[in-house]
C-alpha cells in the first residue's frame, strides 16, 4: 500500500542504487502546449517503475507489482498500470523539463531512461498587410506573427522559396517584407513554423496587391476649377440676359412704331 512517505523513502533508495543504473540515453520530445503527451516506458512487465522530474529525482509517479499498482503525485498525470507509460493530461510550458524513468525488472535489475520534454505554444496564423512602402509600380507585403519560442517566418511565391527570418528570443514579434509586381499571377504564402508545427497564410494577387487608381487632383486645383466654372457660368448668364434684354427692347420699339407711336424707328 502507498503511504504519504513514499516519495521521501524512494529518494533515499534511489540514491543508493543510482550507481548501478543502466542509462539508456536521453530522448528529446517536443509537443504543442494544450495537447496530451505520453512518455512510453518501452516495457510490458516490471517490478517497479519510478517517474522523476528534474535533476533532483523528485518522484511524480510510480508503479509496483502490488495493489494498488500505480499512483501519481502531481495533478494532470496518468500512468498506465500495464506498461508504466506516463501521460500528461493538462500540458503547459511550465512542464518543459528533464524527466527520468527508472525501471526495475523482475530480477531487480535497474535501468534508466531520460526524456527532455519541450512544450511549445501553439503557433498563430501569420497576419499579412500591404506596407506603406508600396508604390503604383510595386506592391510590398509585410507578414507578421507574435511568437513565444524559436520560430522561422518564410515567404514563398508559388512553390518557390523567397526569404526567411529566424527568431530565437521568446515573446517576440517578427515581420518579413516581400516585394511583388501587380501583374504577377502567382500566389504568395507566408509560413510561420517551428520544429513541430506550422501555420500558413495564403494570399492571392487580388487580395492586397491591387493596381493604383487614377491619381486624384489636388483639392486646390479642384477649388480653382470650380471657381473658374462659376465665373464662366456667370459671364454666360450675363451675356444671355443682355442679349434677351436687347431683343425685348427692339421688339417694343417696333411695336410702338407699327401702332403709330411716337417712338422712333426700331433701328434708331
PDB file of C-alpha atoms in Angstrom:
ATOM      1  CA  UNK A   1       0.000   0.000   0.000  1.00  0.00           C
ATOM      2  CA  UNK A   2       1.126   3.580  -0.660  1.00  0.00           C
ATOM      3  CA  UNK A   3       1.670   5.999   2.186  1.00  0.00           C
ATOM      4  CA  UNK A   4       2.397   9.705   2.257  1.00  0.00           C
ATOM      5  CA  UNK A   5       6.089   8.954   2.937  1.00  0.00           C
ATOM      6  CA  UNK A   6       6.665   7.011  -0.289  1.00  0.00           C
ATOM      7  CA  UNK A   7       8.449   9.793  -2.250  1.00  0.00           C
ATOM      8  CA  UNK A   8      10.928  10.540   0.560  1.00  0.00           C
ATOM      9  CA  UNK A   9      11.672   6.863   1.054  1.00  0.00           C
ATOM     10  CA  UNK A  10      12.239   6.328  -2.624  1.00  0.00           C
ATOM     11  CA  UNK A  11      14.535   9.324  -2.847  1.00  0.00           C
ATOM     12  CA  UNK A  12      16.873   7.683  -0.373  1.00  0.00           C
ATOM     13  CA  UNK A  13      16.509   4.283  -2.058  1.00  0.00           C
ATOM     14  CA  UNK A  14      17.268   5.724  -5.476  1.00  0.00           C
ATOM     15  CA  UNK A  15      20.377   7.416  -4.144  1.00  0.00           C
ATOM     16  CA  UNK A  16      21.667   4.010  -3.023  1.00  0.00           C
ATOM     17  CA  UNK A  17      21.078   2.159  -6.300  1.00  0.00           C
ATOM     18  CA  UNK A  18      21.902   5.088  -8.602  1.00  0.00           C
ATOM     19  CA  UNK A  19      25.437   3.861  -9.236  1.00  0.00           C
ATOM     20  CA  UNK A  20      24.092   0.566 -10.637  1.00  0.00           C
ATOM     21  CA  UNK A  21      21.651   2.080 -13.134  1.00  0.00           C
ATOM     22  CA  UNK A  22      21.900   1.241 -16.813  1.00  0.00           C
ATOM     23  CA  UNK A  23      21.469   4.543 -18.636  1.00  0.00           C
ATOM     24  CA  UNK A  24      19.681   4.165 -21.982  1.00  0.00           C
ATOM     25  CA  UNK A  25      20.322   7.737 -23.152  1.00  0.00           C
ATOM     26  CA  UNK A  26      18.273  10.927 -23.382  1.00  0.00           C
ATOM     27  CA  UNK A  27      15.410  11.334 -25.838  1.00  0.00           C
ATOM     28  CA  UNK A  28      14.185  14.785 -26.847  1.00  0.00           C
ATOM     29  CA  UNK A  29      10.407  15.090 -27.003  1.00  0.00           C
ATOM     30  CA  UNK A  30       8.631  18.150 -28.399  1.00  0.00           C
ATOM     31  CA  UNK A  31       4.903  18.809 -28.159  1.00  0.00           C
ATOM     32  CA  UNK A  32       2.348  21.604 -28.503  1.00  0.00           C
ATOM     33  CA  UNK A  33       1.070  23.086 -25.270  1.00  0.00           C
ATOM     34  CA  UNK A  34      -2.501  22.045 -24.545  1.00  0.00           C
ATOM     35  CA  UNK A  35      -2.241  18.645 -26.242  1.00  0.00           C
ATOM     36  CA  UNK A  36      -1.847  15.428 -24.200  1.00  0.00           C
ATOM     37  CA  UNK A  37       1.599  13.832 -24.278  1.00  0.00           C
ATOM     38  CA  UNK A  38       2.610  10.264 -23.420  1.00  0.00           C
ATOM     39  CA  UNK A  39       6.138   9.216 -22.479  1.00  0.00           C
ATOM     40  CA  UNK A  40       6.436   5.463 -23.202  1.00  0.00           C
ATOM     41  CA  UNK A  41       8.222   3.155 -20.809  1.00  0.00           C
ATOM     42  CA  UNK A  42       9.064   0.639 -23.531  1.00  0.00           C
ATOM     43  CA  UNK A  43       8.372  -2.365 -21.303  1.00  0.00           C
ATOM     44  CA  UNK A  44       5.481  -4.760 -20.763  1.00  0.00           C
ATOM     45  CA  UNK A  45       6.397  -6.087 -17.331  1.00  0.00           C
ATOM     46  CA  UNK A  46       8.250  -4.702 -14.360  1.00  0.00           C
ATOM     47  CA  UNK A  47       8.736  -4.974 -10.638  1.00  0.00           C
ATOM     48  CA  UNK A  48       8.782  -1.242 -10.061  1.00  0.00           C
ATOM     49  CA  UNK A  49       8.675   1.918 -12.168  1.00  0.00           C
ATOM     50  CA  UNK A  50       9.537   5.413 -10.962  1.00  0.00           C
ATOM     51  CA  UNK A  51       8.974   8.609 -12.938  1.00  0.00           C
ATOM     52  CA  UNK A  52      11.042  11.599 -11.778  1.00  0.00           C
ATOM     53  CA  UNK A  53      11.248  15.239 -12.784  1.00  0.00           C
ATOM     54  CA  UNK A  54      14.354  17.399 -12.929  1.00  0.00           C
ATOM     55  CA  UNK A  55      17.862  16.693 -11.699  1.00  0.00           C
ATOM     56  CA  UNK A  56      16.865  16.095  -8.084  1.00  0.00           C
ATOM     57  CA  UNK A  57      14.979  12.847  -8.659  1.00  0.00           C
ATOM     58  CA  UNK A  58      11.679  14.277  -7.431  1.00  0.00           C
ATOM     59  CA  UNK A  59       9.203  11.445  -7.936  1.00  0.00           C
ATOM     60  CA  UNK A  60       5.975  12.388  -9.722  1.00  0.00           C
ATOM     61  CA  UNK A  61       4.572   8.894 -10.402  1.00  0.00           C
ATOM     62  CA  UNK A  62       5.358   5.252  -9.665  1.00  0.00           C
ATOM     63  CA  UNK A  63       4.120   1.732 -10.278  1.00  0.00           C
ATOM     64  CA  UNK A  64       4.626  -1.534  -8.386  1.00  0.00           C
ATOM     65  CA  UNK A  65       3.625  -5.098  -8.991  1.00  0.00           C
ATOM     66  CA  UNK A  66       1.395  -4.780  -5.939  1.00  0.00           C
ATOM     67  CA  UNK A  67      -2.058  -3.375  -5.226  1.00  0.00           C
ATOM     68  CA  UNK A  68      -2.776  -0.594  -5.939  1.00  0.00           C
ATOM     69  CA  UNK A  69      -0.255  -0.890  -8.763  1.00  0.00           C
ATOM     70  CA  UNK A  70       0.260   2.784  -9.699  1.00  0.00           C
ATOM     71  CA  UNK A  71      -0.031   6.232  -8.217  1.00  0.00           C
ATOM     72  CA  UNK A  72       0.729   9.814  -9.323  1.00  0.00           C
ATOM     73  CA  UNK A  73       1.906  12.631  -7.066  1.00  0.00           C
ATOM     74  CA  UNK A  74       1.024  15.516  -9.375  1.00  0.00           C
ATOM     75  CA  UNK A  75      -2.261  16.702 -10.843  1.00  0.00           C
ATOM     76  CA  UNK A  76      -2.809  16.231 -14.561  1.00  0.00           C
ATOM     77  CA  UNK A  77      -0.872  12.955 -14.786  1.00  0.00           C
ATOM     78  CA  UNK A  78      -1.952   9.433 -15.695  1.00  0.00           C
ATOM     79  CA  UNK A  79       0.150   6.297 -15.589  1.00  0.00           C
ATOM     80  CA  UNK A  80      -0.643   3.037 -17.365  1.00  0.00           C
ATOM     81  CA  UNK A  81      -0.653   0.181 -14.880  1.00  0.00           C
ATOM     82  CA  UNK A  82       0.204  -2.339 -17.618  1.00  0.00           C
ATOM     83  CA  UNK A  83       3.230  -0.619 -19.158  1.00  0.00           C
ATOM     84  CA  UNK A  84       4.069   2.192 -16.755  1.00  0.00           C
ATOM     85  CA  UNK A  85       3.892   4.797 -19.542  1.00  0.00           C
ATOM     86  CA  UNK A  86       3.262   8.326 -18.259  1.00  0.00           C
ATOM     87  CA  UNK A  87       0.679  10.663 -19.843  1.00  0.00           C
ATOM     88  CA  UNK A  88       0.441  14.419 -19.305  1.00  0.00           C
ATOM     89  CA  UNK A  89      -3.226  15.434 -19.497  1.00  0.00           C
ATOM     90  CA  UNK A  90      -3.044  19.184 -18.809  1.00  0.00           C
ATOM     91  CA  UNK A  91       0.088  20.397 -20.571  1.00  0.00           C
ATOM     92  CA  UNK A  92       1.710  23.807 -20.254  1.00  0.00           C
ATOM     93  CA  UNK A  93       5.080  25.388 -20.930  1.00  0.00           C
ATOM     94  CA  UNK A  94       5.902  25.065 -17.203  1.00  0.00           C
ATOM     95  CA  UNK A  95       6.078  21.293 -17.687  1.00  0.00           C
ATOM     96  CA  UNK A  96       9.072  21.608 -20.017  1.00  0.00           C
ATOM     97  CA  UNK A  97      11.819  19.802 -18.125  1.00  0.00           C
ATOM     98  CA  UNK A  98      14.036  16.748 -17.839  1.00  0.00           C
ATOM     99  CA  UNK A  99      12.116  13.588 -16.925  1.00  0.00           C
ATOM    100  CA  UNK A 100      13.733  10.371 -15.756  1.00  0.00           C
ATOM    101  CA  UNK A 101      12.276   6.895 -15.907  1.00  0.00           C
ATOM    102  CA  UNK A 102      13.654   4.177 -13.649  1.00  0.00           C
ATOM    103  CA  UNK A 103      12.614   0.603 -14.431  1.00  0.00           C
ATOM    104  CA  UNK A 104      13.334  -2.268 -12.052  1.00  0.00           C
ATOM    105  CA  UNK A 105      12.650  -5.626 -13.636  1.00  0.00           C
ATOM    106  CA  UNK A 106      11.687  -8.905 -12.024  1.00  0.00           C
ATOM    107  CA  UNK A 107      15.342  -9.716 -11.266  1.00  0.00           C
ATOM    108  CA  UNK A 108      15.727  -6.322  -9.539  1.00  0.00           C
ATOM    109  CA  UNK A 109      17.962  -5.106 -12.331  1.00  0.00           C
ATOM    110  CA  UNK A 110      17.553  -1.328 -12.751  1.00  0.00           C
ATOM    111  CA  UNK A 111      17.691   0.670 -15.984  1.00  0.00           C
ATOM    112  CA  UNK A 112      17.251   4.365 -16.554  1.00  0.00           C
ATOM    113  CA  UNK A 113      15.822   6.441 -19.436  1.00  0.00           C
ATOM    114  CA  UNK A 114      15.744  10.214 -19.750  1.00  0.00           C
ATOM    115  CA  UNK A 115      13.370  12.465 -21.690  1.00  0.00           C
ATOM    116  CA  UNK A 116      13.989  16.133 -22.369  1.00  0.00           C
ATOM    117  CA  UNK A 117      10.443  17.451 -22.837  1.00  0.00           C
ATOM    118  CA  UNK A 118       9.781  20.814 -24.502  1.00  0.00           C
ATOM    119  CA  UNK A 119       6.256  22.212 -24.781  1.00  0.00           C
ATOM    120  CA  UNK A 120       5.751  24.833 -27.484  1.00  0.00           C
ATOM    121  CA  UNK A 121       2.954  27.374 -27.533  1.00  0.00           C
ATOM    122  CA  UNK A 122       0.520  26.938 -30.457  1.00  0.00           C
ATOM    123  CA  UNK A 123       1.635  28.946 -33.467  1.00  0.00           C
ATOM    124  CA  UNK A 124      -0.563  31.847 -34.592  1.00  0.00           C
ATOM    125  CA  UNK A 125      -1.742  32.276 -38.168  1.00  0.00           C
ATOM    126  CA  UNK A 126       0.524  34.983 -39.647  1.00  0.00           C
ATOM    127  CA  UNK A 127      -1.004  38.357 -40.483  1.00  0.00           C
ATOM    128  CA  UNK A 128      -0.309  39.953 -43.880  1.00  0.00           C
ATOM    129  CA  UNK A 129      -0.935  43.581 -44.790  1.00  0.00           C
ATOM    130  CA  UNK A 130       0.148  45.989 -47.502  1.00  0.00           C
ATOM    131  CA  UNK A 131       3.176  48.029 -46.487  1.00  0.00           C
ATOM    132  CA  UNK A 132       3.274  51.810 -46.646  1.00  0.00           C
ATOM    133  CA  UNK A 133       6.359  51.417 -48.841  1.00  0.00           C
ATOM    134  CA  UNK A 134       4.195  50.147 -51.712  1.00  0.00           C
ATOM    135  CA  UNK A 135       4.007  52.221 -54.881  1.00  0.00           C
ATOM    136  CA  UNK A 136       1.950  52.181 -58.076  1.00  0.00           C
ATOM    137  CA  UNK A 137       4.619  50.029 -59.746  1.00  0.00           C
ATOM    138  CA  UNK A 138       5.470  47.683 -56.873  1.00  0.00           C
ATOM    139  CA  UNK A 139       3.484  46.067 -54.069  1.00  0.00           C
ATOM    140  CA  UNK A 140       5.247  45.431 -50.738  1.00  0.00           C
ATOM    141  CA  UNK A 141       3.587  42.918 -48.411  1.00  0.00           C
ATOM    142  CA  UNK A 142       4.525  42.606 -44.746  1.00  0.00           C
ATOM    143  CA  UNK A 143       3.987  39.326 -42.877  1.00  0.00           C
ATOM    144  CA  UNK A 144       3.981  39.398 -39.057  1.00  0.00           C
ATOM    145  CA  UNK A 145       3.479  36.968 -36.173  1.00  0.00           C
ATOM    146  CA  UNK A 146       3.769  37.035 -32.384  1.00  0.00           C
ATOM    147  CA  UNK A 147       5.752  34.025 -31.169  1.00  0.00           C
ATOM    148  CA  UNK A 148       6.990  32.657 -27.850  1.00  0.00           C
ATOM    149  CA  UNK A 149       9.528  30.041 -28.965  1.00  0.00           C
ATOM    150  CA  UNK A 150      12.230  29.700 -31.587  1.00  0.00           C
ATOM    151  CA  UNK A 151      10.365  30.293 -34.826  1.00  0.00           C
ATOM    152  CA  UNK A 152      11.007  30.826 -38.533  1.00  0.00           C
ATOM    153  CA  UNK A 153       8.954  33.135 -40.768  1.00  0.00           C
ATOM    154  CA  UNK A 154       9.185  32.499 -44.528  1.00  0.00           C
ATOM    155  CA  UNK A 155       7.792  33.838 -47.818  1.00  0.00           C
ATOM    156  CA  UNK A 156       7.002  31.611 -50.811  1.00  0.00           C
ATOM    157  CA  UNK A 157       5.953  32.559 -54.334  1.00  0.00           C
ATOM    158  CA  UNK A 158       4.047  29.552 -55.551  1.00  0.00           C
ATOM    159  CA  UNK A 159       6.384  26.698 -54.579  1.00  0.00           C
ATOM    160  CA  UNK A 160       9.478  28.879 -54.841  1.00  0.00           C
ATOM    161  CA  UNK A 161      11.186  29.943 -51.611  1.00  0.00           C
ATOM    162  CA  UNK A 162      11.830  33.698 -51.425  1.00  0.00           C
ATOM    163  CA  UNK A 163      13.171  34.633 -47.987  1.00  0.00           C
ATOM    164  CA  UNK A 164      13.014  33.822 -44.283  1.00  0.00           C
ATOM    165  CA  UNK A 165      13.888  35.144 -40.843  1.00  0.00           C
ATOM    166  CA  UNK A 166      14.580  33.198 -37.650  1.00  0.00           C
ATOM    167  CA  UNK A 167      13.878  34.387 -34.111  1.00  0.00           C
ATOM    168  CA  UNK A 168      15.198  32.519 -31.081  1.00  0.00           C
ATOM    169  CA  UNK A 169      14.195  35.018 -28.396  1.00  0.00           C
ATOM    170  CA  UNK A 170      10.894  34.186 -26.674  1.00  0.00           C
ATOM    171  CA  UNK A 171       7.913  36.544 -26.588  1.00  0.00           C
ATOM    172  CA  UNK A 172       8.859  38.383 -29.735  1.00  0.00           C
ATOM    173  CA  UNK A 173       7.100  39.837 -32.749  1.00  0.00           C
ATOM    174  CA  UNK A 174       8.660  39.091 -36.122  1.00  0.00           C
ATOM    175  CA  UNK A 175       7.970  40.678 -39.512  1.00  0.00           C
ATOM    176  CA  UNK A 176       9.219  39.939 -43.010  1.00  0.00           C
ATOM    177  CA  UNK A 177       8.547  42.004 -46.179  1.00  0.00           C
ATOM    178  CA  UNK A 178       8.281  40.776 -49.750  1.00  0.00           C
ATOM    179  CA  UNK A 179       8.096  42.750 -52.997  1.00  0.00           C
ATOM    180  CA  UNK A 180       5.825  41.804 -55.872  1.00  0.00           C
ATOM    181  CA  UNK A 181       4.554  43.217 -59.139  1.00  0.00           C
ATOM    182  CA  UNK A 182       0.893  43.963 -59.755  1.00  0.00           C
ATOM    183  CA  UNK A 183       0.993  41.868 -62.926  1.00  0.00           C
ATOM    184  CA  UNK A 184       2.203  38.781 -61.028  1.00  0.00           C
ATOM    185  CA  UNK A 185      -0.366  35.979 -61.181  1.00  0.00           C
ATOM    186  CA  UNK A 186       1.381  33.695 -58.656  1.00  0.00           C
ATOM    187  CA  UNK A 187       0.014  33.003 -55.201  1.00  0.00           C
ATOM    188  CA  UNK A 188       2.124  34.128 -52.264  1.00  0.00           C
ATOM    189  CA  UNK A 189       2.385  32.213 -48.978  1.00  0.00           C
ATOM    190  CA  UNK A 190       3.651  33.363 -45.614  1.00  0.00           C
ATOM    191  CA  UNK A 191       4.597  30.439 -43.348  1.00  0.00           C
ATOM    192  CA  UNK A 192       5.439  30.535 -39.638  1.00  0.00           C
ATOM    193  CA  UNK A 193       6.910  27.306 -38.308  1.00  0.00           C
ATOM    194  CA  UNK A 194       8.935  25.731 -35.546  1.00  0.00           C
ATOM    195  CA  UNK A 195      10.297  22.207 -35.195  1.00  0.00           C
ATOM    196  CA  UNK A 196       6.883  20.586 -34.606  1.00  0.00           C
ATOM    197  CA  UNK A 197       4.173  22.636 -36.331  1.00  0.00           C
ATOM    198  CA  UNK A 198       3.443  25.399 -38.850  1.00  0.00           C
ATOM    199  CA  UNK A 199       0.763  27.888 -39.871  1.00  0.00           C
ATOM    200  CA  UNK A 200       0.291  29.302 -43.377  1.00  0.00           C
ATOM    201  CA  UNK A 201      -1.402  32.415 -44.750  1.00  0.00           C
ATOM    202  CA  UNK A 202      -2.274  32.123 -48.456  1.00  0.00           C
ATOM    203  CA  UNK A 203      -2.512  35.356 -50.402  1.00  0.00           C
ATOM    204  CA  UNK A 204      -3.871  35.761 -53.921  1.00  0.00           C
ATOM    205  CA  UNK A 205      -2.916  38.602 -56.231  1.00  0.00           C
ATOM    206  CA  UNK A 206      -6.223  40.437 -55.902  1.00  0.00           C
ATOM    207  CA  UNK A 207      -6.434  40.384 -52.085  1.00  0.00           C
ATOM    208  CA  UNK A 208      -4.000  43.166 -51.193  1.00  0.00           C
ATOM    209  CA  UNK A 209      -1.932  43.972 -54.279  1.00  0.00           C
ATOM    210  CA  UNK A 210      -4.354  45.979 -56.378  1.00  0.00           C
ATOM    211  CA  UNK A 211      -3.256  48.440 -59.046  1.00  0.00           C
ATOM    212  CA  UNK A 212      -3.252  52.087 -58.139  1.00  0.00           C
ATOM    213  CA  UNK A 213      -6.357  54.031 -59.101  1.00  0.00           C
ATOM    214  CA  UNK A 214      -6.139  57.148 -61.286  1.00  0.00           C
ATOM    215  CA  UNK A 215      -4.377  59.786 -59.292  1.00  0.00           C
ATOM    216  CA  UNK A 216      -6.902  62.328 -57.965  1.00  0.00           C
ATOM    217  CA  UNK A 217      -6.496  66.073 -58.427  1.00  0.00           C
ATOM    218  CA  UNK A 218      -5.162  68.245 -55.684  1.00  0.00           C
ATOM    219  CA  UNK A 219      -8.029  69.811 -53.677  1.00  0.00           C
ATOM    220  CA  UNK A 220      -6.612  73.266 -54.510  1.00  0.00           C
ATOM    221  CA  UNK A 221      -6.867  72.551 -58.203  1.00  0.00           C
ATOM    222  CA  UNK A 222     -10.407  71.280 -57.766  1.00  0.00           C
ATOM    223  CA  UNK A 223     -11.386  74.520 -55.988  1.00  0.00           C
ATOM    224  CA  UNK A 224      -9.789  76.651 -58.697  1.00  0.00           C
ATOM    225  CA  UNK A 225     -11.592  74.732 -61.443  1.00  0.00           C
ATOM    226  CA  UNK A 226     -14.920  75.152 -59.626  1.00  0.00           C
ATOM    227  CA  UNK A 227     -14.303  78.891 -59.297  1.00  0.00           C
ATOM    228  CA  UNK A 228     -13.465  79.249 -62.991  1.00  0.00           C
ATOM    229  CA  UNK A 229     -16.570  77.278 -63.939  1.00  0.00           C
ATOM    230  CA  UNK A 230     -18.670  79.533 -61.708  1.00  0.00           C
ATOM    231  CA  UNK A 231     -17.215  82.681 -63.267  1.00  0.00           C
ATOM    232  CA  UNK A 232     -17.745  81.280 -66.761  1.00  0.00           C
ATOM    233  CA  UNK A 233     -21.344  80.463 -65.841  1.00  0.00           C
ATOM    234  CA  UNK A 234     -21.962  83.996 -64.568  1.00  0.00           C
ATOM    235  CA  UNK A 235     -20.439  85.516 -67.712  1.00  0.00           C
ATOM    236  CA  UNK A 236     -22.541  83.299 -69.971  1.00  0.00           C
ATOM    237  CA  UNK A 237     -25.664  84.137 -67.971  1.00  0.00           C
ATOM    238  CA  UNK A 238     -24.992  87.871 -68.168  1.00  0.00           C
ATOM    239  CA  UNK A 239     -24.431  87.747 -71.909  1.00  0.00           C
ATOM    240  CA  UNK A 240     -27.605  85.758 -72.440  1.00  0.00           C
ATOM    241  CA  UNK A 241     -29.559  88.161 -70.227  1.00  0.00           C
ATOM    242  CA  UNK A 242     -28.169  91.191 -72.071  1.00  0.00           C
ATOM    243  CA  UNK A 243     -28.933  89.634 -75.443  1.00  0.00           C
ATOM    244  CA  UNK A 244     -32.512  88.894 -74.380  1.00  0.00           C
ATOM    245  CA  UNK A 245     -32.919  92.412 -72.975  1.00  0.00           C
ATOM    246  CA  UNK A 246     -31.739  93.978 -76.233  1.00  0.00           C
ATOM    247  CA  UNK A 247     -34.141  91.830 -78.236  1.00  0.00           C
ATOM    248  CA  UNK A 248     -37.009  92.789 -75.924  1.00  0.00           C
ATOM    249  CA  UNK A 249     -36.238  96.495 -76.312  1.00  0.00           C
ATOM    250  CA  UNK A 250     -36.149  96.277 -80.088  1.00  0.00           C
ATOM    251  CA  UNK A 251     -39.432  94.376 -80.160  1.00  0.00           C
ATOM    252  CA  UNK A 252     -41.156  97.012 -78.007  1.00  0.00           C
ATOM    253  CA  UNK A 253     -39.877  99.823 -80.222  1.00  0.00           C
ATOM    254  CA  UNK A 254     -41.066  98.033 -83.348  1.00  0.00           C
ATOM    255  CA  UNK A 255     -44.473  97.519 -81.781  1.00  0.00           C
ATOM    256  CA  UNK A 256     -44.894 101.233 -80.936  1.00  0.00           C
ATOM    257  CA  UNK A 257     -43.732 102.245 -84.389  1.00  0.00           C
ATOM    258  CA  UNK A 258     -46.213  99.962 -86.100  1.00  0.00           C
ATOM    259  CA  UNK A 259     -49.071 101.282 -83.952  1.00  0.00           C
ATOM    260  CA  UNK A 260     -48.340 104.909 -84.674  1.00  0.00           C
ATOM    261  CA  UNK A 261     -46.453 105.553 -81.528  1.00  0.00           C
ATOM    262  CA  UNK A 262     -44.145 108.476 -81.118  1.00  0.00           C
ATOM    263  CA  UNK A 263     -41.167 106.295 -80.826  1.00  0.00           C
ATOM    264  CA  UNK A 264     -38.572 106.385 -83.473  1.00  0.00           C
ATOM    265  CA  UNK A 265     -37.595 103.733 -85.893  1.00  0.00           C
ATOM    266  CA  UNK A 266     -36.697 100.403 -84.283  1.00  0.00           C
ATOM    267  CA  UNK A 267     -33.230 100.766 -85.808  1.00  0.00           C
ATOM    268  CA  UNK A 268     -32.660 104.228 -84.432  1.00  0.00           C
TER     269      UNK A 268
END
